[in-house]
Amino acid sequence: MESPGSAYVSSPEVAPKRSASSKTPPPDKERPAHIRFLVSNAAAGSVIGKGGSTITEFQSQSGARIQLSRNHEFFPGTSDRIIMVSGAYDDIIKAMELILSKLLNEVHAEDGDDVDPRSKVRLIVPNNSCGGIIGKGGATIKSFIEESQAGIKISPQDHNYIGLSDRLVTITGSLDEQIQAICLILSKLMEDNHYLQSMASPFTYAGVNFSGFQGVPYGYLVPPMGPVPYNAVGYGPNGAGGKYQNIKEERGRSVTIGVADEHIGVVVGRGGRNIMEISQVSGARIKISDRGDFMSGTSDRKVTISGSQHSISVAESMIMQKVTSASERET
């Protein structure tokens, strides 16, 4: 078996004849598994969809669980976020088809006919599991390339980040070729107990802690008490004047603060991005009252923050910063 510490780069310069053999079946298709890969921040937003609609649909269609790192948590040495898809083998493959097809369609919509038909996807694989993908003398990876027709490159281990034990496996090809390669790689990884165990270990890198993956009872890192009620808020500023009002109504593990109606749009952000970011970073649930539903004796909308004392404090601080910045720009 090839040493997992070495680099291995391979791709078909000339497309070889496709193997007649079918996809390598995993040892147990119902055995829980997972796959992790990188996406840009913009692509992550596309996968989530407005109010989480797209990711919810993908999870429903595939049966897999889809999780994303928060929008400030990147794989070391990149500016890309991590998506983890977990579940049974068939569910994972279906989810990958949905996600990669969505991202490819987004690129085609933006660039039209100029898009290279052979796109790339970068998988994250533990260093100790790379040897199984490479195989003795590179035999396994070469067979994967021949069967899938995709280019497959395994990066060398990056020693610039202390504690980083993962490497990137770059798959280049059409959507069908990428999916075929992912099938082969995932089947091989499912034979590796070390890889299966890595799903339960913290996703911690030097200076970056993907704590959101651990102990979180929700799919894509939105507030644990349910999705933000985007339908109940207005997305644009309305009216003039007024600043953030630090009026609180304590109710158990929730705090209600007043925010001027014209500043609600700043808190929510375009397509709900700001409020989703605040919820993701703080871990709190944030609910904004309907238009016309104001704090008692004021013309400020109610913003109710629920969660732990720490998460409420973080969310309140982030909301205050958004509103204060907006007020300063107005003046």
Tab-separated table of C-alpha atoms in Angstrom:
chain	number	residue	atom	x	y	z
A	1	MET	CA	0.000	0.000	0.000
A	2	GLU	CA	1.284	3.462	-0.801
A	3	SER	CA	2.491	5.497	2.156
A	4	PRO	CA	-0.262	7.875	3.264
A	5	GLY	CA	2.288	10.564	3.960
A	6	SER	CA	3.308	10.912	0.336
A	7	ALA	CA	1.680	12.932	-2.401
A	8	TYR	CA	-0.072	11.186	-5.215
A	9	VAL	CA	-1.220	12.958	-8.328
A	10	SER	CA	-2.858	11.165	-11.187
A	11	SER	CA	-5.300	11.943	-13.953
A	12	PRO	CA	-5.869	10.490	-17.413
A	13	GLU	CA	-4.018	12.609	-19.970
A	14	VAL	CA	-5.710	10.572	-22.630
A	15	ALA	CA	-9.066	9.123	-21.712
A	16	PRO	CA	-8.569	5.372	-21.347
A	17	LYS	CA	-11.155	2.862	-22.374
A	18	ARG	CA	-13.954	2.688	-19.812
A	19	SER	CA	-13.908	-0.386	-17.654
A	20	ALA	CA	-16.757	-2.801	-18.208
A	21	SER	CA	-17.054	-3.482	-14.483
A	22	SER	CA	-19.819	-1.848	-12.498
A	23	LYS	CA	-19.463	0.444	-9.493
A	24	THR	CA	-17.586	-1.113	-6.619
A	25	PRO	CA	-20.238	-2.018	-4.047
A	26	PRO	CA	-19.572	-0.894	-0.473
A	27	PRO	CA	-19.179	-3.584	2.202
A	28	ASP	CA	-22.530	-2.666	3.777
A	29	LYS	CA	-24.706	-0.127	1.978
A	30	GLU	CA	-26.778	0.529	5.099
A	31	ARG	CA	-23.737	1.156	7.292
A	32	PRO	CA	-23.620	4.816	8.418
A	33	ALA	CA	-21.039	6.750	6.434
A	34	HIS	CA	-20.177	10.297	5.471
A	35	ILE	CA	-18.317	12.364	2.933
A	36	ARG	CA	-16.888	15.871	3.297
A	37	PHE	CA	-16.029	18.339	0.547
A	38	LEU	CA	-15.251	22.026	0.029
A	39	VAL	CA	-17.442	24.765	-1.410
A	40	SER	CA	-17.026	28.517	-1.710
A	41	ASN	CA	-19.061	30.748	0.570
A	42	ALA	CA	-21.264	31.767	-2.363
A	43	ALA	CA	-21.824	28.134	-3.336
A	44	ALA	CA	-22.724	27.322	0.267
A	45	GLY	CA	-25.461	29.947	0.118
A	46	SER	CA	-26.783	28.339	-3.046
A	47	VAL	CA	-26.908	24.939	-1.358
A	48	ILE	CA	-28.733	26.353	1.673
A	49	GLY	CA	-31.250	28.342	-0.365
A	50	LYS	CA	-33.587	31.068	0.837
A	51	GLY	CA	-34.575	30.329	4.405
A	52	GLY	CA	-32.929	26.914	4.118
A	53	SER	CA	-35.413	25.780	1.441
A	54	THR	CA	-32.889	24.115	-0.889
A	55	ILE	CA	-30.977	22.148	1.726
A	56	THR	CA	-34.225	21.035	3.346
A	57	GLU	CA	-35.462	19.794	-0.041
A	58	PHE	CA	-32.180	17.973	-0.748
A	59	GLN	CA	-32.284	16.251	2.643
A	60	SER	CA	-35.875	15.199	2.046
A	61	GLN	CA	-35.190	13.866	-1.458
A	62	SER	CA	-32.016	11.995	-0.562
A	63	GLY	CA	-32.621	10.861	3.007
A	64	ALA	CA	-29.098	12.044	3.885
A	65	ARG	CA	-28.153	14.653	6.457
A	66	ILE	CA	-26.367	17.709	5.046
A	67	GLN	CA	-24.313	19.987	7.299
A	68	LEU	CA	-22.204	23.065	6.598
A	69	SER	CA	-19.469	24.761	8.542
A	70	ARG	CA	-20.274	28.325	9.518
A	71	ASN	CA	-19.509	31.083	7.054
A	72	HIS	CA	-16.307	32.143	8.844
A	73	GLU	CA	-14.996	28.611	9.333
A	74	PHE	CA	-12.810	27.459	6.445
A	75	PHE	CA	-10.621	24.495	5.698
A	76	PRO	CA	-7.030	25.488	6.583
A	77	GLY	CA	-5.189	27.176	3.734
A	78	THR	CA	-8.396	27.897	1.805
A	79	SER	CA	-11.341	30.291	1.891
A	80	ASP	CA	-13.788	27.422	1.391
A	81	ARG	CA	-16.403	26.066	3.750
A	82	ILE	CA	-17.020	22.387	4.433
A	83	ILE	CA	-20.130	20.407	3.595
A	84	MET	CA	-20.581	17.058	5.308
A	85	VAL	CA	-23.136	14.603	3.911
A	86	SER	CA	-23.919	11.639	6.141
A	87	GLY	CA	-26.223	8.637	6.049
A	88	ALA	CA	-26.433	5.352	4.172
A	89	TYR	CA	-24.344	4.900	1.011
A	90	ASP	CA	-27.198	5.372	-1.491
A	91	ASP	CA	-28.519	8.401	0.394
A	92	ILE	CA	-25.096	10.069	0.354
A	93	ILE	CA	-24.662	9.501	-3.390
A	94	LYS	CA	-28.131	10.885	-4.104
A	95	ALA	CA	-27.408	13.977	-2.007
A	96	MET	CA	-24.078	14.496	-3.790
A	97	GLU	CA	-25.840	14.290	-7.166
A	98	LEU	CA	-28.354	16.918	-6.073
A	99	ILE	CA	-25.732	19.274	-4.634
A	100	LEU	CA	-23.188	19.028	-7.450
A	101	SER	CA	-25.907	19.325	-10.098
A	102	LYS	CA	-27.223	22.452	-8.389
A	103	LEU	CA	-23.774	24.049	-8.256
A	104	LEU	CA	-23.056	23.148	-11.886
A	105	ASN	CA	-26.356	24.658	-13.025
A	106	GLU	CA	-25.541	27.855	-11.117
A	107	VAL	CA	-22.227	28.149	-12.962
A	108	HIS	CA	-23.898	27.530	-16.336
A	109	ALA	CA	-26.516	30.162	-15.554
A	110	GLU	CA	-23.792	32.740	-14.868
A	111	ASP	CA	-21.235	31.884	-17.568
A	112	GLY	CA	-23.334	30.235	-20.270
A	113	ASP	CA	-21.529	28.262	-22.970
A	114	ASP	CA	-18.073	29.353	-21.750
A	115	VAL	CA	-18.175	26.902	-18.839
A	116	ASP	CA	-15.618	24.087	-18.874
A	117	PRO	CA	-17.673	20.859	-18.868
A	118	ARG	CA	-15.069	19.249	-16.590
A	119	SER	CA	-15.503	20.879	-13.184
A	120	LYS	CA	-13.751	20.075	-9.893
A	121	VAL	CA	-14.849	18.914	-6.475
A	122	ARG	CA	-12.444	18.589	-3.546
A	123	LEU	CA	-13.109	15.872	-0.991
A	124	ILE	CA	-11.610	15.905	2.510
A	125	VAL	CA	-10.083	12.559	3.473
A	126	PRO	CA	-8.101	11.631	6.610
A	127	ASN	CA	-4.422	11.173	5.848
A	128	ASN	CA	-4.499	7.629	7.247
A	129	SER	CA	-7.218	6.686	4.775
A	130	CYS	CA	-5.446	7.982	1.654
A	131	GLY	CA	-3.249	4.905	1.356
A	132	GLY	CA	-6.291	2.747	0.708
A	133	ILE	CA	-7.393	5.041	-2.126
A	134	ILE	CA	-3.917	5.041	-3.677
A	135	GLY	CA	-3.308	1.312	-3.351
A	136	LYS	CA	-0.083	-0.593	-3.878
A	137	GLY	CA	1.977	1.199	-6.479
A	138	GLY	CA	-1.012	3.441	-7.221
A	139	ALA	CA	-3.032	0.501	-8.554
A	140	THR	CA	-6.304	1.424	-6.826
A	141	ILE	CA	-6.381	5.074	-7.826
A	142	LYS	CA	-5.461	4.158	-11.385
A	143	SER	CA	-8.360	1.723	-11.549
A	144	PHE	CA	-10.687	4.420	-10.187
A	145	ILE	CA	-9.514	6.835	-12.882
A	146	GLU	CA	-10.009	4.245	-15.594
A	147	GLU	CA	-13.466	3.261	-14.409
A	148	SER	CA	-14.788	6.773	-13.732
A	149	GLN	CA	-12.916	8.655	-16.486
A	150	ALA	CA	-12.366	11.420	-13.922
A	151	GLY	CA	-9.057	12.956	-12.944
A	152	ILE	CA	-8.210	12.162	-9.313
A	153	LYS	CA	-5.430	13.969	-7.444
A	154	ILE	CA	-4.477	13.534	-3.794
A	155	SER	CA	-2.672	16.475	-2.216
A	156	PRO	CA	0.459	16.023	-0.112
A	157	GLN	CA	-0.013	16.322	3.631
A	158	ASP	CA	0.191	19.977	4.704
A	159	HIS	CA	2.555	20.327	7.668
A	160	ASN	CA	1.958	24.087	7.947
A	161	TYR	CA	-1.032	23.454	10.193
A	162	ILE	CA	-0.330	21.684	13.466
A	163	GLY	CA	-2.770	18.878	14.053
A	164	LEU	CA	-4.114	18.852	10.485
A	165	SER	CA	-4.508	15.182	9.581
A	166	ASP	CA	-6.688	15.582	6.493
A	167	ARG	CA	-5.802	15.834	2.820
A	168	LEU	CA	-7.728	16.987	-0.230
A	169	VAL	CA	-8.741	14.612	-3.013
A	170	THR	CA	-9.559	16.632	-6.136
A	171	ILE	CA	-11.902	15.014	-8.660
A	172	THR	CA	-12.087	16.584	-12.121
A	173	GLY	CA	-14.656	15.637	-14.730
A	174	SER	CA	-18.245	15.891	-15.838
A	175	LEU	CA	-21.007	15.455	-13.266
A	176	ASP	CA	-21.414	11.766	-14.148
A	177	GLU	CA	-17.664	11.180	-13.962
A	178	GLN	CA	-17.407	12.939	-10.594
A	179	ILE	CA	-20.277	10.927	-9.134
A	180	GLN	CA	-18.768	7.670	-10.415
A	181	ALA	CA	-15.426	8.568	-8.820
A	182	ILE	CA	-17.145	9.515	-5.556
A	183	CYS	CA	-18.949	6.141	-5.564
A	184	LEU	CA	-15.641	4.312	-5.919
A	185	ILE	CA	-13.822	6.409	-3.313
A	186	LEU	CA	-16.650	6.244	-0.770
A	187	SER	CA	-16.917	2.470	-1.208
A	188	LYS	CA	-13.204	2.142	-0.479
A	189	LEU	CA	-13.416	4.487	2.516
A	190	MET	CA	-16.291	2.482	3.984
A	191	GLU	CA	-13.904	-0.457	4.282
A	192	ASP	CA	-11.711	1.674	6.559
A	193	ASN	CA	-12.783	1.713	10.202
A	194	HIS	CA	-10.561	4.745	10.826
A	195	TYR	CA	-12.547	6.746	8.308
A	196	LEU	CA	-15.897	5.697	9.754
A	197	GLN	CA	-14.730	6.674	13.226
A	198	SER	CA	-13.675	10.131	12.015
A	199	MET	CA	-17.335	11.121	11.645
A	200	ALA	CA	-17.673	11.168	15.434
A	201	SER	CA	-14.472	13.119	16.134
A	202	PRO	CA	-14.291	16.936	16.388
A	203	PHE	CA	-13.602	18.838	13.167
A	204	THR	CA	-10.837	20.883	14.719
A	205	TYR	CA	-8.008	22.517	12.807
A	206	ALA	CA	-5.262	24.861	13.963
A	207	GLY	CA	-6.991	28.141	14.725
A	208	VAL	CA	-10.303	26.894	13.363
A	209	ASN	CA	-12.801	24.960	15.439
A	210	PHE	CA	-15.774	23.527	13.563
A	211	SER	CA	-17.677	23.028	16.786
A	212	GLY	CA	-20.971	23.488	14.991
A	213	PHE	CA	-20.719	19.947	13.657
A	214	GLN	CA	-20.728	18.436	17.125
A	215	GLY	CA	-23.727	17.961	19.385
A	216	VAL	CA	-26.022	20.074	17.231
A	217	PRO	CA	-29.544	18.704	16.762
A	218	TYR	CA	-30.190	20.351	13.428
A	219	GLY	CA	-29.205	19.916	9.821
A	220	TYR	CA	-27.497	23.002	8.508
A	221	LEU	CA	-26.594	25.083	11.532
A	222	VAL	CA	-29.662	27.241	11.859
A	223	PRO	CA	-31.048	27.930	15.356
A	224	PRO	CA	-31.665	24.695	17.313
A	225	MET	CA	-35.238	25.605	18.221
A	226	GLY	CA	-36.397	25.781	14.618
A	227	PRO	CA	-35.822	27.856	11.489
A	228	VAL	CA	-35.898	31.620	11.553
A	229	PRO	CA	-39.380	32.814	10.554
A	230	TYR	CA	-38.324	34.691	7.446
A	231	ASN	CA	-41.916	35.075	6.292
A	232	ALA	CA	-42.632	37.218	9.326
A	233	VAL	CA	-40.130	39.959	8.550
A	234	GLY	CA	-39.702	42.707	5.988
A	235	TYR	CA	-36.414	42.546	4.105
A	236	GLY	CA	-36.019	46.222	3.305
A	237	PRO	CA	-35.834	49.427	5.419
A	238	ASN	CA	-39.143	51.150	6.001
A	239	GLY	CA	-39.501	54.709	7.277
A	240	ALA	CA	-36.849	57.045	8.646
A	241	GLY	CA	-35.083	57.962	11.889
A	242	GLY	CA	-34.643	55.953	15.060
A	243	LYS	CA	-31.784	53.932	16.472
A	244	TYR	CA	-31.303	50.601	18.215
A	245	GLN	CA	-33.373	50.620	21.403
A	246	ASN	CA	-31.895	48.630	24.281
A	247	ILE	CA	-35.271	47.760	25.799
A	248	LYS	CA	-35.467	44.196	27.097
A	249	GLU	CA	-38.262	41.942	28.224
A	250	GLU	CA	-36.887	38.939	30.123
A	251	ARG	CA	-38.872	35.708	29.639
A	252	GLY	CA	-37.034	32.582	30.756
A	253	ARG	CA	-34.163	31.905	28.388
A	254	SER	CA	-35.181	34.603	25.945
A	255	VAL	CA	-34.725	38.348	25.644
A	256	THR	CA	-36.813	40.713	23.548
A	257	ILE	CA	-35.172	43.907	22.351
A	258	GLY	CA	-36.535	46.765	20.290
A	259	VAL	CA	-35.116	47.656	16.881
A	260	ALA	CA	-36.367	50.597	14.823
A	261	ASP	CA	-38.529	49.386	11.962
A	262	GLU	CA	-36.264	50.985	9.350
A	263	HIS	CA	-33.290	49.021	10.672
A	264	ILE	CA	-34.909	45.592	10.581
A	265	GLY	CA	-33.711	45.170	6.995
A	266	VAL	CA	-30.098	45.607	8.176
A	267	VAL	CA	-30.549	42.935	10.839
A	268	VAL	CA	-32.151	40.480	8.410
A	269	GLY	CA	-29.859	41.174	5.449
A	270	ARG	CA	-30.382	40.328	1.817
A	271	GLY	CA	-32.200	37.030	1.561
A	272	GLY	CA	-31.934	36.610	5.327
A	273	ARG	CA	-28.138	36.299	5.230
A	274	ASN	CA	-27.373	38.558	8.196
A	275	ILE	CA	-29.887	37.001	10.555
A	276	MET	CA	-28.755	33.519	9.514
A	277	GLU	CA	-25.130	34.463	10.203
A	278	ILE	CA	-26.026	35.867	13.619
A	279	SER	CA	-27.953	32.704	14.461
A	280	GLN	CA	-25.143	30.452	13.249
A	281	VAL	CA	-22.379	32.263	15.113
A	282	SER	CA	-24.296	32.732	18.363
A	283	GLY	CA	-26.328	29.523	18.390
A	284	ALA	CA	-29.410	31.527	19.380
A	285	ARG	CA	-32.846	31.517	17.806
A	286	ILE	CA	-33.962	34.942	16.568
A	287	LYS	CA	-37.561	35.862	15.856
A	288	ILE	CA	-38.694	39.218	14.498
A	289	SER	CA	-42.228	40.432	15.013
A	290	ASP	CA	-44.608	41.212	12.157
A	291	ARG	CA	-44.847	44.738	10.834
A	292	GLY	CA	-46.996	46.812	13.140
A	293	ASP	CA	-46.225	44.619	16.163
A	294	PHE	CA	-44.124	46.983	18.271
A	295	MET	CA	-42.543	47.080	21.707
A	296	SER	CA	-44.941	48.562	24.241
A	297	GLY	CA	-44.942	52.367	24.075
A	298	THR	CA	-42.525	52.509	21.116
A	299	SER	CA	-42.498	52.192	17.348
A	300	ASP	CA	-39.744	49.564	17.481
A	301	ARG	CA	-40.173	46.023	16.200
A	302	LYS	CA	-39.714	43.152	18.651
A	303	VAL	CA	-36.605	41.015	18.188
A	304	THR	CA	-36.795	37.971	20.459
A	305	ILE	CA	-33.543	36.092	21.084
A	306	SER	CA	-33.756	32.625	22.638
A	307	GLY	CA	-31.013	30.263	23.797
A	308	SER	CA	-28.325	30.068	26.450
A	309	GLN	CA	-27.235	33.190	28.280
A	310	HIS	CA	-24.014	33.240	26.282
A	311	SER	CA	-25.712	32.777	22.906
A	312	ILE	CA	-28.243	35.503	23.714
A	313	SER	CA	-25.425	37.877	24.671
A	314	VAL	CA	-23.484	37.166	21.460
A	315	ALA	CA	-26.566	37.565	19.250
A	316	GLU	CA	-27.588	40.806	20.949
A	317	SER	CA	-24.092	42.228	20.509
A	318	MET	CA	-24.022	41.322	16.809
A	319	ILE	CA	-27.464	42.877	16.243
A	320	MET	CA	-26.361	46.049	18.030
A	321	GLN	CA	-23.264	46.258	15.835
A	322	LYS	CA	-25.354	45.923	12.657
A	323	VAL	CA	-27.794	48.644	13.738
A	324	THR	CA	-25.099	50.974	15.054
A	325	SER	CA	-23.136	50.725	11.793
A	326	ALA	CA	-26.264	51.491	9.803
A	327	SER	CA	-27.057	54.485	12.007
A	328	GLU	CA	-23.526	55.865	11.607
A	329	ARG	CA	-23.763	55.583	7.821
A	330	GLU	CA	-27.046	57.522	7.886
A	331	THR	CA	-25.512	60.354	9.895
